[in-house]
């Protein structure tokens, strides 16, 4: 199984400042057949199900604010919130869908400093 | 509006059985792969298993911890997804989410996908 390791476990950022979450996969999730990175990011607020933010490592879902962006290579990925808003307080998970079983990172809790 | 509504959760004794249901609406259910993902209280996300659409074979895959105990099925005529859980253990205690899986098959190879949207979840508690 591909192991997804997120860092940090939590971070506190001032309103309007940048938040950066890292996700590392134990093997490449870049497909040679379609040249796509099989990596997604989710946001989960308390008491709610996860919400898809980004797929293919950098494709933002419709309706997701453009302050959220994803980047990365075959094994190292980053979710960036360019200007943290109060409504962004949540836990963020990365997920690889390159191979079965799909696996998730342990989550990063984002709070307001 | 795409909607997924889970039901069937509850308290069950170790070794018991339970069937979860997921009612889908707002999209062509028969064209979709579907997955179950669970989240133990205060913990992260764990994929349980998926079922492909019938045109991709309609087969199911399972995570190692549940293989042989859980079975996923679908009724496309009713837009319903099911998770049959047997021999339940305390470690199966979790909120179980139903989600659309953007997996696909191409050139004879099948790829799993990302998950969107998710239902609100149903809580399964395994305890004596």
Coordinates of C-alpha atoms in Angstrom, one line a residue:
Chain A
X1 CA 0.0 0.0 0.0
X2 CA 1.1 3.6 -0.7
X3 CA 1.7 5.4 2.6
X4 CA 0.7 9.1 2.7
X5 CA 2.5 11.2 5.3
X6 CA 1.2 14.7 6.0
X7 CA 3.0 17.5 7.9
X8 CA 2.6 19.2 10.1
X9 CA -0.1 17.6 12.2
X10 CA -1.5 21.0 13.0
X11 CA -0.7 24.6 12.4
X12 CA -2.0 28.0 13.6
X13 CA -1.9 30.8 11.1
X14 CA -3.0 34.4 11.5
X15 CA -6.0 35.6 9.4
X16 CA -4.8 36.7 6.0
X17 CA -1.5 34.8 6.2
X18 CA -0.4 31.8 4.2
X19 CA -0.9 28.2 5.3
X20 CA 1.1 25.4 3.8
X21 CA 0.4 21.7 4.2
X22 CA 2.7 19.0 3.0
X23 CA 1.9 15.5 1.8
X24 CA 4.5 12.9 0.9
X25 CA 3.7 9.6 -0.8
X26 CA 5.8 6.5 -0.2
X27 CA 6.0 5.9 -4.0
X28 CA 5.3 8.0 -7.0
X29 CA 1.6 8.7 -7.8
X30 CA 2.4 10.1 -11.3
X31 CA 1.0 7.9 -14.0
X32 CA 3.1 7.4 -17.1
X33 CA 0.0 6.5 -19.1
X34 CA -1.8 9.8 -18.6
X35 CA 1.0 12.0 -17.2
X36 CA -1.3 12.9 -14.3
X37 CA -0.6 13.0 -10.6
X38 CA -3.3 10.9 -8.8
X39 CA -3.5 13.1 -5.7
X40 CA -6.5 14.8 -4.1
X41 CA -7.1 17.2 -1.2
X42 CA -10.1 17.3 1.1
X43 CA -11.3 19.7 3.7
X44 CA -13.3 18.5 6.7
X45 CA -15.0 20.8 9.1
X46 CA -16.3 19.6 12.5
X47 CA -19.4 17.4 12.2
X48 CA -19.3 17.4 8.4
X49 CA -18.2 14.9 5.8
X50 CA -15.0 15.6 3.8
X51 CA -15.3 18.0 0.9
X52 CA -13.2 17.6 -2.3
X53 CA -11.0 20.7 -2.9
X54 CA -8.5 19.6 -5.5
X55 CA -7.8 16.6 -7.7
X56 CA -5.1 15.6 -10.1
X57 CA -2.8 17.4 -7.6
X58 CA -3.7 20.9 -8.8
X59 CA -7.2 21.1 -10.4
X60 CA -9.4 23.1 -8.1
X61 CA -13.0 21.9 -7.8
X62 CA -15.8 24.2 -9.1
X63 CA -16.8 26.7 -6.3
X64 CA -13.6 26.3 -4.3
X65 CA -12.0 29.7 -3.6
X66 CA -8.9 30.5 -5.6
X67 CA -6.9 31.0 -2.4
X68 CA -6.7 27.2 -2.3
X69 CA -4.0 25.8 -4.6
X70 CA -2.3 22.5 -5.0
X71 CA 1.1 21.7 -6.4
X72 CA 3.8 19.0 -6.3
X73 CA 5.8 16.3 -8.0
X74 CA 5.4 12.6 -8.1
X75 CA 5.9 12.1 -4.4
X76 CA 5.8 15.5 -2.7
X77 CA 2.7 17.6 -2.7
X78 CA 1.6 20.9 -1.1
X79 CA -1.8 22.5 -0.4
X80 CA -1.5 26.2 0.0
X81 CA -4.1 28.6 1.4
X82 CA -2.8 31.9 0.3
X83 CA -4.8 34.1 2.7
X84 CA -6.4 32.2 5.6
X85 CA -10.0 33.0 6.3
X86 CA -12.0 32.2 9.4
X87 CA -14.1 29.7 7.4
X88 CA -10.9 27.7 6.5
X89 CA -10.5 26.3 10.0
X90 CA -10.7 22.6 9.3
X91 CA -8.8 19.4 9.0
X92 CA -7.2 18.8 5.6
X93 CA -6.5 15.4 4.1
X94 CA -4.5 14.3 1.1
X95 CA -5.4 11.1 -0.8
X96 CA -3.7 9.1 -3.5
X97 CA -5.8 7.3 -6.0
X98 CA -2.9 5.9 -8.1
X99 CA -3.3 2.4 -6.7
X100 CA -5.7 0.2 -4.7
X101 CA -6.3 0.6 -1.9
X102 CA -6.6 4.4 -2.1
X103 CA -5.0 5.8 1.0
X104 CA -5.2 9.1 3.0
X105 CA -2.8 11.1 4.9
X106 CA -3.3 11.5 8.6
X107 CA -4.7 15.0 8.3
X108 CA -3.5 18.5 9.2
X109 CA -5.6 20.6 11.5
X110 CA -5.6 24.3 10.6
X111 CA -6.5 26.9 13.3
X112 CA -6.4 30.6 13.6
X113 CA -3.5 32.1 15.6
Chain B
X1 CA -28.5 18.4 -6.8
X2 CA -26.3 15.3 -6.2
X3 CA -27.2 13.7 -2.9
X4 CA -26.1 10.7 -1.0
X5 CA -27.9 9.6 2.2
X6 CA -26.7 6.8 4.3
X7 CA -28.8 4.8 6.8
X8 CA -28.7 1.6 8.8
X9 CA -26.0 2.5 11.4
X10 CA -26.4 1.7 15.1
X11 CA -25.1 -0.3 18.0
X12 CA -24.2 -3.9 17.4
X13 CA -22.4 -6.5 19.5
X14 CA -19.0 -7.9 18.5
X15 CA -19.5 -10.7 16.0
X16 CA -22.8 -9.2 14.9
X17 CA -24.0 -8.1 11.5
X18 CA -25.3 -4.9 10.0
X19 CA -26.4 -3.6 6.6
X20 CA -25.8 0.0 5.6
X21 CA -27.7 1.6 2.8
X22 CA -26.9 4.7 0.7
X23 CA -29.6 6.3 -1.4
X24 CA -28.3 8.2 -4.3
X25 CA -30.1 11.0 -6.3
X26 CA -29.3 13.8 -8.7
X27 CA -27.0 11.8 -11.0
X28 CA -26.9 8.7 -13.1
X29 CA -26.2 6.2 -10.4
X30 CA -25.7 3.3 -12.8
X31 CA -22.8 5.1 -14.5
X32 CA -20.9 5.7 -11.2
X33 CA -18.3 3.8 -9.3
X34 CA -19.1 4.0 -5.6
X35 CA -17.0 3.7 -2.5
X36 CA -17.4 3.4 1.3
X37 CA -15.0 5.3 3.5
X38 CA -15.0 5.2 7.3
X39 CA -13.7 7.4 10.0
X40 CA -13.2 6.1 13.6
X41 CA -14.1 8.7 16.3
X42 CA -11.4 11.4 16.3
X43 CA -9.4 9.6 13.7
X44 CA -8.5 9.9 10.0
X45 CA -10.1 8.5 6.9
X46 CA -9.9 4.8 5.8
X47 CA -11.2 3.5 2.6
X48 CA -13.4 0.4 3.1
X49 CA -14.1 -0.7 -0.5
X50 CA -15.6 0.1 -3.8
X51 CA -17.9 -1.3 -6.5
X52 CA -17.4 -0.5 -10.1
X53 CA -20.3 0.3 -12.5
X54 CA -21.6 -2.7 -14.4
X55 CA -20.1 -1.7 -17.7
X56 CA -16.7 -1.9 -16.0
X57 CA -17.5 -5.3 -14.7
X58 CA -19.4 -4.4 -11.6
X59 CA -16.8 -6.0 -9.4
X60 CA -15.9 -4.9 -5.8
X61 CA -12.5 -4.3 -4.1
X62 CA -12.0 -4.3 -0.4
X63 CA -9.5 -3.0 2.1
X64 CA -7.5 -5.7 3.8
X65 CA -9.1 -5.2 7.3
X66 CA -12.6 -5.9 6.0
X67 CA -12.0 -8.4 3.2
X68 CA -14.0 -11.5 3.8
X69 CA -16.2 -9.9 6.3
X70 CA -17.8 -7.0 4.3
X71 CA -19.6 -7.1 1.0
X72 CA -20.6 -4.2 -1.2
X73 CA -23.5 -4.4 -3.5
X74 CA -25.6 -2.1 -5.6
X75 CA -29.1 -1.9 -7.0
X76 CA -29.0 0.4 -10.0
X77 CA -32.8 0.1 -10.5
X78 CA -33.2 1.8 -7.1
X79 CA -30.1 3.9 -7.1
X80 CA -29.0 2.2 -3.9
X81 CA -25.6 1.2 -2.6
X82 CA -25.2 -1.3 0.3
X83 CA -22.5 -2.4 2.7
X84 CA -23.1 -5.7 4.3
X85 CA -21.0 -6.1 7.4
X86 CA -20.5 -9.4 9.2
X87 CA -18.3 -10.6 12.1
X88 CA -18.1 -7.0 13.3
X89 CA -15.2 -6.0 15.6
X90 CA -14.8 -3.2 18.0
X91 CA -12.3 -1.7 15.6
X92 CA -15.0 -1.4 13.0
X93 CA -16.6 1.4 15.1
X94 CA -16.7 4.5 12.9
X95 CA -18.8 6.8 10.8
X96 CA -19.3 5.2 7.4
X97 CA -19.5 7.5 4.4
X98 CA -20.9 6.7 1.0
X99 CA -19.2 8.5 -1.8
X100 CA -19.0 8.6 -5.6
X101 CA -15.7 7.3 -6.8
X102 CA -14.2 8.9 -9.9
X103 CA -12.6 5.7 -10.9
X104 CA -12.6 4.5 -14.5
X105 CA -11.3 1.9 -16.9
X106 CA -9.3 2.6 -20.0
X107 CA -7.4 0.3 -22.4
X108 CA -8.1 -2.6 -20.2
X109 CA -6.7 -1.0 -17.0
X110 CA -8.9 0.3 -14.2
X111 CA -7.9 3.2 -12.0
X112 CA -9.5 4.2 -8.8
X113 CA -10.5 7.8 -8.3
X114 CA -11.0 10.7 -6.0
X115 CA -14.2 10.9 -4.0
X116 CA -17.0 13.5 -4.5
X117 CA -19.5 14.1 -3.1
X118 CA -19.8 12.4 0.3
X119 CA -22.9 11.6 2.2
X120 CA -23.4 12.8 5.8
X121 CA -22.4 9.4 7.2
X122 CA -23.9 6.9 9.5
X123 CA -22.4 5.8 12.8
X124 CA -21.7 2.2 13.5
X125 CA -20.8 1.3 17.1
X126 CA -19.5 -2.2 17.9
X127 CA -19.7 -2.8 21.6
X128 CA -20.9 -5.3 24.1

